[in-house]
XYZ file of C-alpha atoms in Angstrom:
535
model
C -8.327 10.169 24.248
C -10.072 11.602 27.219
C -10.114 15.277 27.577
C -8.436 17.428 30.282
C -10.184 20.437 31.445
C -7.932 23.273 33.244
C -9.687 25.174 36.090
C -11.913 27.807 34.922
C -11.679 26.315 31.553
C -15.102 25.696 29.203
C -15.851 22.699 29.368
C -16.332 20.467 25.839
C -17.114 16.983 24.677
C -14.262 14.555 24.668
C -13.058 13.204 21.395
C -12.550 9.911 23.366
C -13.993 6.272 21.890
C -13.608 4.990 25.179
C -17.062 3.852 26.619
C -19.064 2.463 30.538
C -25.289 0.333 36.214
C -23.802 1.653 39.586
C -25.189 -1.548 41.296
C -24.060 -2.617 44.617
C -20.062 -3.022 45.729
C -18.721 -4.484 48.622
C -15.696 -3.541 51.194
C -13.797 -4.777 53.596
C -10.353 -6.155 54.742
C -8.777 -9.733 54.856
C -5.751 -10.190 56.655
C -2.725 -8.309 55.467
C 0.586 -6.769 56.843
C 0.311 -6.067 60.725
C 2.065 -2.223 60.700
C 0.033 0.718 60.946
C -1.105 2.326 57.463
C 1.327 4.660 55.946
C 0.029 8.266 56.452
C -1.078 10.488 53.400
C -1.774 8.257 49.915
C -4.344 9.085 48.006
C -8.595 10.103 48.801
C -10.619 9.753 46.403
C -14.588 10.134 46.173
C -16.410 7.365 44.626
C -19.967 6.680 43.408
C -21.206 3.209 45.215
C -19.937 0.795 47.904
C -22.102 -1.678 48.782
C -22.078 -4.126 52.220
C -19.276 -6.385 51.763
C -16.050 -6.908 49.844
C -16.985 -9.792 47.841
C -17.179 -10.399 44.242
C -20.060 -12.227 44.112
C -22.162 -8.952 45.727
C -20.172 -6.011 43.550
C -20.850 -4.907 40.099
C -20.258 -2.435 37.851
C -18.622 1.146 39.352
C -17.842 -0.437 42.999
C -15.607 -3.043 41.486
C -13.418 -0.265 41.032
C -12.391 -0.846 44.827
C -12.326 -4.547 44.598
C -9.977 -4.604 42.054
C -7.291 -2.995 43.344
C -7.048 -5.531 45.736
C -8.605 -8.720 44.081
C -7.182 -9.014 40.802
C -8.335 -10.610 37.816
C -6.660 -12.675 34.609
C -6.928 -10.194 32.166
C -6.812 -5.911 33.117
C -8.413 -3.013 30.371
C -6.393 -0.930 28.873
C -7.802 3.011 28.646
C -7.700 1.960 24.717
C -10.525 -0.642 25.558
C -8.015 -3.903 24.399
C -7.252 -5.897 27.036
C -4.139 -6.808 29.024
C -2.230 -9.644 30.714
C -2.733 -9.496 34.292
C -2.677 -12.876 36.553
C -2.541 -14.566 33.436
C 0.208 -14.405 31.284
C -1.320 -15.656 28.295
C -4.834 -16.498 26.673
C -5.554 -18.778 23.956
C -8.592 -19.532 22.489
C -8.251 -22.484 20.199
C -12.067 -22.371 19.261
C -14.685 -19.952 19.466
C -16.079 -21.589 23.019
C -13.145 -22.355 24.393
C -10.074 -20.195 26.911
C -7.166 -21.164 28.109
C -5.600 -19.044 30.954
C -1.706 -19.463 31.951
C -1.548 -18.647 34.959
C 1.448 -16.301 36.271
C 4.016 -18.030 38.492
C 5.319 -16.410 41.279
C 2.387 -14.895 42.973
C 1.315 -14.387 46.087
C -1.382 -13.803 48.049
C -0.624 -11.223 51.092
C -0.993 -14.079 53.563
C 2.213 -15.614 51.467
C 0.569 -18.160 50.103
C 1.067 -18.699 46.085
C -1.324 -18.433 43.900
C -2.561 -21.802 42.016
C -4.762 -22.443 39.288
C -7.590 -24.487 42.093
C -7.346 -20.596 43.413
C -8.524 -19.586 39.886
C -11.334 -22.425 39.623
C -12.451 -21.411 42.925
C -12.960 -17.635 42.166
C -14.585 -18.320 38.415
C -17.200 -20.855 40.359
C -18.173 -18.450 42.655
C -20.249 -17.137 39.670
C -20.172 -20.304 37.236
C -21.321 -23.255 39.682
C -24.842 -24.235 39.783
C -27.052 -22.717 41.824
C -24.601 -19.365 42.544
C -26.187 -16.359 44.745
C -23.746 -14.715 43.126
C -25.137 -11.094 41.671
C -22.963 -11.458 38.647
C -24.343 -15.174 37.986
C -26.350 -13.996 34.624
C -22.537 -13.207 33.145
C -21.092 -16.107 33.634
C -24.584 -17.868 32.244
C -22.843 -19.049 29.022
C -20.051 -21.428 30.867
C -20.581 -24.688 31.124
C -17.577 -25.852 32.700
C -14.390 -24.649 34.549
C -11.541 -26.935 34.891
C -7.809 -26.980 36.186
C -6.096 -28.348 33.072
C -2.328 -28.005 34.053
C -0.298 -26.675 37.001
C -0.725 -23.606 36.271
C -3.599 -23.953 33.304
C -7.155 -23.405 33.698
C -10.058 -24.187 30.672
C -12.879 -22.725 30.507
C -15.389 -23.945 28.151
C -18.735 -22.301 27.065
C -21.727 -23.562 25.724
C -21.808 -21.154 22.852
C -19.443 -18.237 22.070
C -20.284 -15.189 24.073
C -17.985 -11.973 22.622
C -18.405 -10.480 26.015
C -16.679 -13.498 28.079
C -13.589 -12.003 27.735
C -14.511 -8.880 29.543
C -16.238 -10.867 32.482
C -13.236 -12.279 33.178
C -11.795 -8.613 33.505
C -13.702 -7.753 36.062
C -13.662 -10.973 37.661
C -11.350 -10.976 40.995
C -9.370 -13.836 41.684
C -9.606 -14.736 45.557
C -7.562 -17.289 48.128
C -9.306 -20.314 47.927
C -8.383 -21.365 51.505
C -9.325 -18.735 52.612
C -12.736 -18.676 51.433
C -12.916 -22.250 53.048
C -11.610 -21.157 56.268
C -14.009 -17.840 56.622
C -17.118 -19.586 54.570
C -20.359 -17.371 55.324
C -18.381 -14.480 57.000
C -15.803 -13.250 54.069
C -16.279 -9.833 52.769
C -17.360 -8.274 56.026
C -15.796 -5.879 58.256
C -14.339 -8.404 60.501
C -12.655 -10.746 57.833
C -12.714 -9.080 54.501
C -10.960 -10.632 51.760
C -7.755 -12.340 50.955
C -6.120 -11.227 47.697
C -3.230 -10.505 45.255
C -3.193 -6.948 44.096
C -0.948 -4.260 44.696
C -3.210 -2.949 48.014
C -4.677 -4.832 50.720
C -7.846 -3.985 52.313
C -7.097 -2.121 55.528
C -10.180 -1.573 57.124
C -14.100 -1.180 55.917
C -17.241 0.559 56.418
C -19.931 -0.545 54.352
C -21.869 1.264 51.788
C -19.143 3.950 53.263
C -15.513 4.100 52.803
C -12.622 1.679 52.469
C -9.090 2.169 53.310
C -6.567 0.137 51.349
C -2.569 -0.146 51.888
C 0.293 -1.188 49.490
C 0.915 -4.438 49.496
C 5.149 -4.343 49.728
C 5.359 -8.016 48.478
C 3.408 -7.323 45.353
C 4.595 -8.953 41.943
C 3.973 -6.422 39.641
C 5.251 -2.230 39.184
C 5.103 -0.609 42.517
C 1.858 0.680 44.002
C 1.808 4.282 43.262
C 0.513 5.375 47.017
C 1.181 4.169 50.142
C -2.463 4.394 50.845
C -5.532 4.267 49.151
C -8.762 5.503 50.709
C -12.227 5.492 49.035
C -15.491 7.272 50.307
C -19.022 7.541 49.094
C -20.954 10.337 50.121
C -24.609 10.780 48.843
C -25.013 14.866 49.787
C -23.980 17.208 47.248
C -22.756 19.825 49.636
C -20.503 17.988 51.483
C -19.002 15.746 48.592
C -18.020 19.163 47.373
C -16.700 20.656 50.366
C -14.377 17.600 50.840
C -12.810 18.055 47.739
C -12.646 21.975 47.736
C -10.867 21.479 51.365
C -8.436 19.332 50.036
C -9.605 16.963 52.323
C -9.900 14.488 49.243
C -7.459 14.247 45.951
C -10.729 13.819 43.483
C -14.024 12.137 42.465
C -15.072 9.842 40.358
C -18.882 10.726 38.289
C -18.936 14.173 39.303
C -22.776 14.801 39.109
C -23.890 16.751 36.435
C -25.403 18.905 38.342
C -22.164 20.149 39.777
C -19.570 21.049 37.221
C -19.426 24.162 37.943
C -18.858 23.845 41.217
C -16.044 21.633 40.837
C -15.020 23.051 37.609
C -13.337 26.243 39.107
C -11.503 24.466 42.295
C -8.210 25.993 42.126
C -5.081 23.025 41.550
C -7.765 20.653 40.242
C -8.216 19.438 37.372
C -11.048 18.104 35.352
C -11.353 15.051 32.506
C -14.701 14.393 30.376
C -15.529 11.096 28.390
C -18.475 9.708 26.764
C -20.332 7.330 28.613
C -21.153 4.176 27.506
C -24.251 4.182 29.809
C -28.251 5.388 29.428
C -30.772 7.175 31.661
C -33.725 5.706 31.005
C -37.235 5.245 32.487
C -38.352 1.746 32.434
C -41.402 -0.016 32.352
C -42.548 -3.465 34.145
C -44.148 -4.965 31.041
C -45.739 -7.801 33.152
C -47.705 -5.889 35.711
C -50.608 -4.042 35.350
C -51.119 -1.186 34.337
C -47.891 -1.348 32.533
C -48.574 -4.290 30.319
C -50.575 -1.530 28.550
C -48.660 -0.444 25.103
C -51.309 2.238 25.027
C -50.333 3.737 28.528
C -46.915 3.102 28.034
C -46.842 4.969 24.574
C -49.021 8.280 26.000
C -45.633 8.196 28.829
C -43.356 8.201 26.192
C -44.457 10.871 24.783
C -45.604 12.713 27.332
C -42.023 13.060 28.598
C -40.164 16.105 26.856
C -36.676 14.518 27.027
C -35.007 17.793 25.502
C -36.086 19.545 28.641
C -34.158 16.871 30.476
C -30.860 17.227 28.933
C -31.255 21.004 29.214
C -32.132 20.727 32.782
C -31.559 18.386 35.457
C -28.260 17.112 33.028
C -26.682 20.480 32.326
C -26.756 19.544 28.752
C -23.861 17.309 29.128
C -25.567 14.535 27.236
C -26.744 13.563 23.908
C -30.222 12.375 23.172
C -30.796 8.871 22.973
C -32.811 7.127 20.645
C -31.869 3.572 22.045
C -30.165 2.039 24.390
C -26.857 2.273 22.647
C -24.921 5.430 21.826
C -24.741 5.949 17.897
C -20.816 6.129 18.287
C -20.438 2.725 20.336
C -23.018 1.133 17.513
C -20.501 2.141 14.203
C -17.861 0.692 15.688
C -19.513 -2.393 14.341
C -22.103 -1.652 12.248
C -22.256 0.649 9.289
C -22.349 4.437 10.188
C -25.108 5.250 7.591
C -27.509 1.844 8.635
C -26.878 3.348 12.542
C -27.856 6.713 11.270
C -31.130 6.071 9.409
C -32.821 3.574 12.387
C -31.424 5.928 14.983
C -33.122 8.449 13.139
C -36.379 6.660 12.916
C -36.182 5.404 16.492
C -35.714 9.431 17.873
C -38.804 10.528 15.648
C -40.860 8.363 17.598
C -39.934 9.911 21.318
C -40.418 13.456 20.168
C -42.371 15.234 23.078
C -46.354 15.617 21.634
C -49.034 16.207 24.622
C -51.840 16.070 22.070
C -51.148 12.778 20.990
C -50.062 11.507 24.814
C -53.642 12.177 25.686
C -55.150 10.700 22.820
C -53.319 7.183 23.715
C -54.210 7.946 27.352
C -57.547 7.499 26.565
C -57.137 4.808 25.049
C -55.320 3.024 27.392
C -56.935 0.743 31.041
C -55.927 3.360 32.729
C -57.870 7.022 31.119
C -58.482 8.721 34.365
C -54.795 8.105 35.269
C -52.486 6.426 37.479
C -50.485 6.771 40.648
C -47.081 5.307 41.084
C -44.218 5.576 43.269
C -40.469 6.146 41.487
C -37.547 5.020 43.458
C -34.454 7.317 43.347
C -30.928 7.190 45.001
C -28.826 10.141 46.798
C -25.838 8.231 44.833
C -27.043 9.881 41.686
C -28.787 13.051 42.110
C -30.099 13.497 38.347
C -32.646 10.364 39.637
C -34.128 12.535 41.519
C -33.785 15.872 38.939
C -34.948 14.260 35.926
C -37.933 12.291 38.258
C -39.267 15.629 39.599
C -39.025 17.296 35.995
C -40.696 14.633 34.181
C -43.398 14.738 37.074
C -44.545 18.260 35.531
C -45.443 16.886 32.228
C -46.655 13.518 33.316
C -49.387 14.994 35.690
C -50.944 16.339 32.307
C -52.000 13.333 31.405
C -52.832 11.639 34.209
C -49.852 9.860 35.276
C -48.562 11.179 38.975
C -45.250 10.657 40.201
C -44.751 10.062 43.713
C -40.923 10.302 44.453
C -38.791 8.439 46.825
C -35.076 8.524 47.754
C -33.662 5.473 49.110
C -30.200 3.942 50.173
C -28.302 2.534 47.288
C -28.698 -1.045 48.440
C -32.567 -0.596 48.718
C -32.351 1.380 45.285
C -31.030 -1.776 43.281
C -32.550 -4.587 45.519
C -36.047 -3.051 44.235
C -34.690 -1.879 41.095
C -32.646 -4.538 39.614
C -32.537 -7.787 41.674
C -36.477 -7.878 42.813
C -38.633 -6.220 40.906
C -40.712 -4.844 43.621
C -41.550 -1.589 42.511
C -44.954 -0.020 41.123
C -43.313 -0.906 37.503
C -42.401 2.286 36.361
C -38.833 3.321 37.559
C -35.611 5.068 36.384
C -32.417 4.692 36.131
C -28.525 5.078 34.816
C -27.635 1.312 33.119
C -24.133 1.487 32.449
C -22.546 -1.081 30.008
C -19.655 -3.334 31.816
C -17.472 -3.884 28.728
C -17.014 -1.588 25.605
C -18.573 -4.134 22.956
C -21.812 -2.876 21.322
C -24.427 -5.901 22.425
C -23.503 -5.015 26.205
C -26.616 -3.015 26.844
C -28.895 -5.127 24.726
C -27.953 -8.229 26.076
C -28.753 -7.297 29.724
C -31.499 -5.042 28.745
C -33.604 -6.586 26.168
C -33.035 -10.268 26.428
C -35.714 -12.319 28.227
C -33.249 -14.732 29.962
C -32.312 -11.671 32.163
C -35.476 -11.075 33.513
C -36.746 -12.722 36.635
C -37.293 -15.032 38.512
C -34.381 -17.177 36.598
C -32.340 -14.199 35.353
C -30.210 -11.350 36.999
C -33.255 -8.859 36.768
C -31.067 -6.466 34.672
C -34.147 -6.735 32.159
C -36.077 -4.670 34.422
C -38.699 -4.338 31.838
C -39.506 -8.207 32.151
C -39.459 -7.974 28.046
C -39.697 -10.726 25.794
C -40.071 -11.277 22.393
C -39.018 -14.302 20.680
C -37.688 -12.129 17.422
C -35.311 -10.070 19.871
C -34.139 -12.857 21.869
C -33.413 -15.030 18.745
C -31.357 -11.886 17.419
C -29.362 -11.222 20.151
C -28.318 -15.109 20.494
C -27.558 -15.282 16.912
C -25.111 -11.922 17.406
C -23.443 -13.823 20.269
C -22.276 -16.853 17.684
C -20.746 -14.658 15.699
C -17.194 -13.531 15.823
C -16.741 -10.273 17.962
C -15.991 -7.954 15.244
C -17.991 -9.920 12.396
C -20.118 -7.106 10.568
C -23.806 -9.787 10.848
C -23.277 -8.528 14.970
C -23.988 -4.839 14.025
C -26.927 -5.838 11.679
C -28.351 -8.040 14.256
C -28.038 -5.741 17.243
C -29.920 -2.933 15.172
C -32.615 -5.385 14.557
C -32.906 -6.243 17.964
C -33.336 -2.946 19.048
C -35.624 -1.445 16.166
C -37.925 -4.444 16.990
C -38.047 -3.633 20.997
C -38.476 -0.045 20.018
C -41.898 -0.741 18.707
C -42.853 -2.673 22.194
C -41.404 0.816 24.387
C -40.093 -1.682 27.669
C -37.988 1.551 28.010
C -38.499 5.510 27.443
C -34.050 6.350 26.812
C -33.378 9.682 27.888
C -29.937 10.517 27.568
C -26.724 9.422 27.316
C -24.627 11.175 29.443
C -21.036 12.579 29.663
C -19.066 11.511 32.597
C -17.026 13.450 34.604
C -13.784 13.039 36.969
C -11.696 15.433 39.011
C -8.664 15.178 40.491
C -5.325 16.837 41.878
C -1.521 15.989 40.708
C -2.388 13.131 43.331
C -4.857 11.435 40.454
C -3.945 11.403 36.717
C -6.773 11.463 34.852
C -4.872 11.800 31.556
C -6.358 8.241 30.436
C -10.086 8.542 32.268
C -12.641 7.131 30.517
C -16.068 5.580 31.707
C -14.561 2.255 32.767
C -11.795 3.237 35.043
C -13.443 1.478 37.458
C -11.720 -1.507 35.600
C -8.566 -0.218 35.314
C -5.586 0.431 37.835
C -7.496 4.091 38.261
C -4.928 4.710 41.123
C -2.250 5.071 38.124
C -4.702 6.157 35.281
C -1.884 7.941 33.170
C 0.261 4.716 32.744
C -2.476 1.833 33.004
């Protein structure tokens, strides 16, 4: 259940169980029906678009975009199950192995059909040895993808992984041929992408907007508009104005910083959900001076997170004690084992400048340290809770120097590079509702660099932690050992501090009778959000 929020109405926390890293998207057009756009459809604002409309460079929020037009097997539901979608049926006769049935009938907008080789193709793109594919690390667990029938494809893993089957969901399934045909050029402006969904790409500017059109010939329900157009805009003021002109139908992550604003727009609406996501400041554990517990300990408590919520986050989050929220954690392990370690873990973050300065001594670093913090315009609380942690940081030592950045340079040196100073912050959201999401990309050492998908921006390792989180993934996706695992995993890393969690947030949409947001939850970007109220 997501709750609605009437204009001028207080605002409150959802009672919804549905849960959701803004990394990079991609945009742009492939070939579809020659005729003008229709006029009208629906605007909508949008956190991220990256710099081309590929699947191998989007993740996360901007697939939200992708989607629409580059379908995958399998599409969430807002109840978090998951349903059929280019595939008409999935078996899983053992715990490593899927079988996908692939619908009959479709085409791509070019007219082509779709075929299970078009399948193969699209689940290589991140699978095949050797992929530059940003989503690579998901797909690290399959060891082969095969066309078994017709209209059958088999993919086999080399152990279970309870998250394949959301990978898949946000996988988009692409024209094979067409990839041949374009090969180094699809995704941008000029070519785009050639898909199945119920809009084609229209036109693209990237990191920018997209314009999509309904696709007439599509195989499925209608498309609810006639157009679809999606804009990022990084300035507070004018993301606002656009919506309060009626310029634009809604937005999706309203910052926090804004609900007010938006809250009172007259025939607007707003919907709230918990988010399946953390802000957290994270440290480099493999360069200097960051490799230093000591230092890293005198942060962590130099940082008075309550001041954090109350400020630059409005109070619409909850503390966090670990990466993952307490409510997302009893859905598979026991509510009283969540709340004693969750307890223990949030008595060691309590704000204490005595003791920060103590371990500050202590540390390589006592007469302090310099860094530079990398923030993006695509999420002002970056920059809010950077300068606001700045305050208390420069008691002991430890200065701040912050630095907005386009999105693209944001994650590049964030996620995929590593090149900061080692001390950065961000807003990791989980890409699938199951509970060893954020541990998985956070705390195992596979997805580090240079070998991993840098999502483990702490560089952490520990051989109790990695052992287990690959024990959870063996075990059946709702088997109780998972839960007991996870909170091992994470009480051990707590004692290391890679990361100092913050918060997790609420988030936020809002949206005119255009955009029903009756079913809004923190992965709409994986649903058909242009129909949210009947996905």
């Amino acid at each position: 259940m997501v709750q609605i929020i009437r204009p001028r109405a207080r605002l409150r926390r959802a009672a919804a169980t549905a849960l959701a890293m803004t990394l990079l998207l991609t945009g742009a057009a492939c070939g579809g029906s020659a005729t003008s756009p229709a006029a009208g459809g629906l605007k909508v604002l949008v956190p991220v678009q990256g710099a081309l409309l590929d699947p191998t460079q989007a993740s996360i929020q901007s697939l939200g975009i992708l989607l629409l037009g580059l379908e995958p097997l399998q599409r969430l539901r807002p109840d978090g199950s998951l349903r059929p979608n280019l595939a008409t049926e999935v078996e899983q006769p053992d715990p490593r192995t899927f079988v996908y049935t692939i619908r009959s009938g479709v085409r791509f907008w070019d007219g082509t059909p779709l075929t299970a080789d078009d399948v193969v193709h699209s689940f290589n793109l991140h699978a095949a040895k050797g992929s530059k594919s940003i989503n690579a690390s998901l797909w690290a667990s399959v060891s082969n993808v095969a066309k078994t029938g017709e209209d059958e494809v088999t993919v086999e893993l080399a152990e279970p992984d309870p998250q394949f089957p959301y990978v898949v969901a946000q996988t988009g399934i692409v024209s094979k041929a067409f990839y041949e045909k374009h090969k180094g050029n699809v995704g941008t402006p000029a070519v785009m992408n050639m898909g199945t969904g119920p809009y084609e790409f229209a036109s693209f500017k990237p990191s920018s907007e997209t314009v999509l059109r309904a696709n007439p010939e599509y195989w499925g329900d209608k498309p609810a508009h006639d157009e679809v157009t999606a804009r990022t805009v990084g300035d507070d003021s004018t993301r606002l104005l656009a919506v309060q002109s009626g310029e634009f139908d809604g937005i999706f992550n309203v910052p926090l910083n804004q609900l007010r604003s938006y809250a009172g727009l007259e025939g607007f609406e707003q919907a709230e959900a918990p988010d399946y996501a953390v802000y957290k400041f994270n440290f480099d554990t493999s360069k200097a001076p960051w490799d230093d517990i000591h230092l890293r300990r005198a942060v962590t408590l130099a940082i008075n997170r309550a001041d954090l919520i109350k400020g630059p986050l409005g109070g619409k989050a909850t503390p966090a004690p670990t990466l993952v929220p307490a409510d997302v954690m009893t859905t598979l392990a026991a509510t009283d084992e969540v709340s004693r370690l969750y307890q223990r873990l949030e008595s060691d973050l309590q704000f204490d400048m005595k003791v920060a300065k103590q371990e500050m001594a202590r540390s390589s670093v006592p007469d302090g340290v310099s860094v530079t913090v990398p923030v993006t315009g695509s999420d002002p609380n970056l920059s809010a809770i950077a300068q606001t942690a700045a305050q208390s940081l420069a008691e002991i030592g430890v200065e701040l120097k912050i630095q907005e950045v386009d999105d693209n340079t944001y994650y590049d040196a964030v996620y995929f590079k590593h090149t900061t100073d080692g001390f950065t912050l961000d807003n990791f959201g989980a890409t699938s509702p199951d509970p060893a999401n954020l541990p998985l990309y956070c705390l195992l050492s596979a997805n580090g660099l240079p070998d991993g998908s840098g999502v483990n921006i702490a560089e952490y390792s520990d051989p109790q932690v990695d052992n287990a989180l690959q024990r959870s993934q063996r075990l059946g996706t709702e088997d109780p050992k998972r839960g007991a695992l996870l909170l091992d995993a994470l009480e051990s890393a707590a004692k290391d501090i890679p990361y100092v969690p913050i918060a997790h947030p609420n988030v936020y949409a809002v949206g005119n009778s255009k955009l029903d947001l009756s079913h809004f939850s923190t992965f709409w970007w994986l649903t058909d959000w242009t129909r949210l109220g009947s996905s």
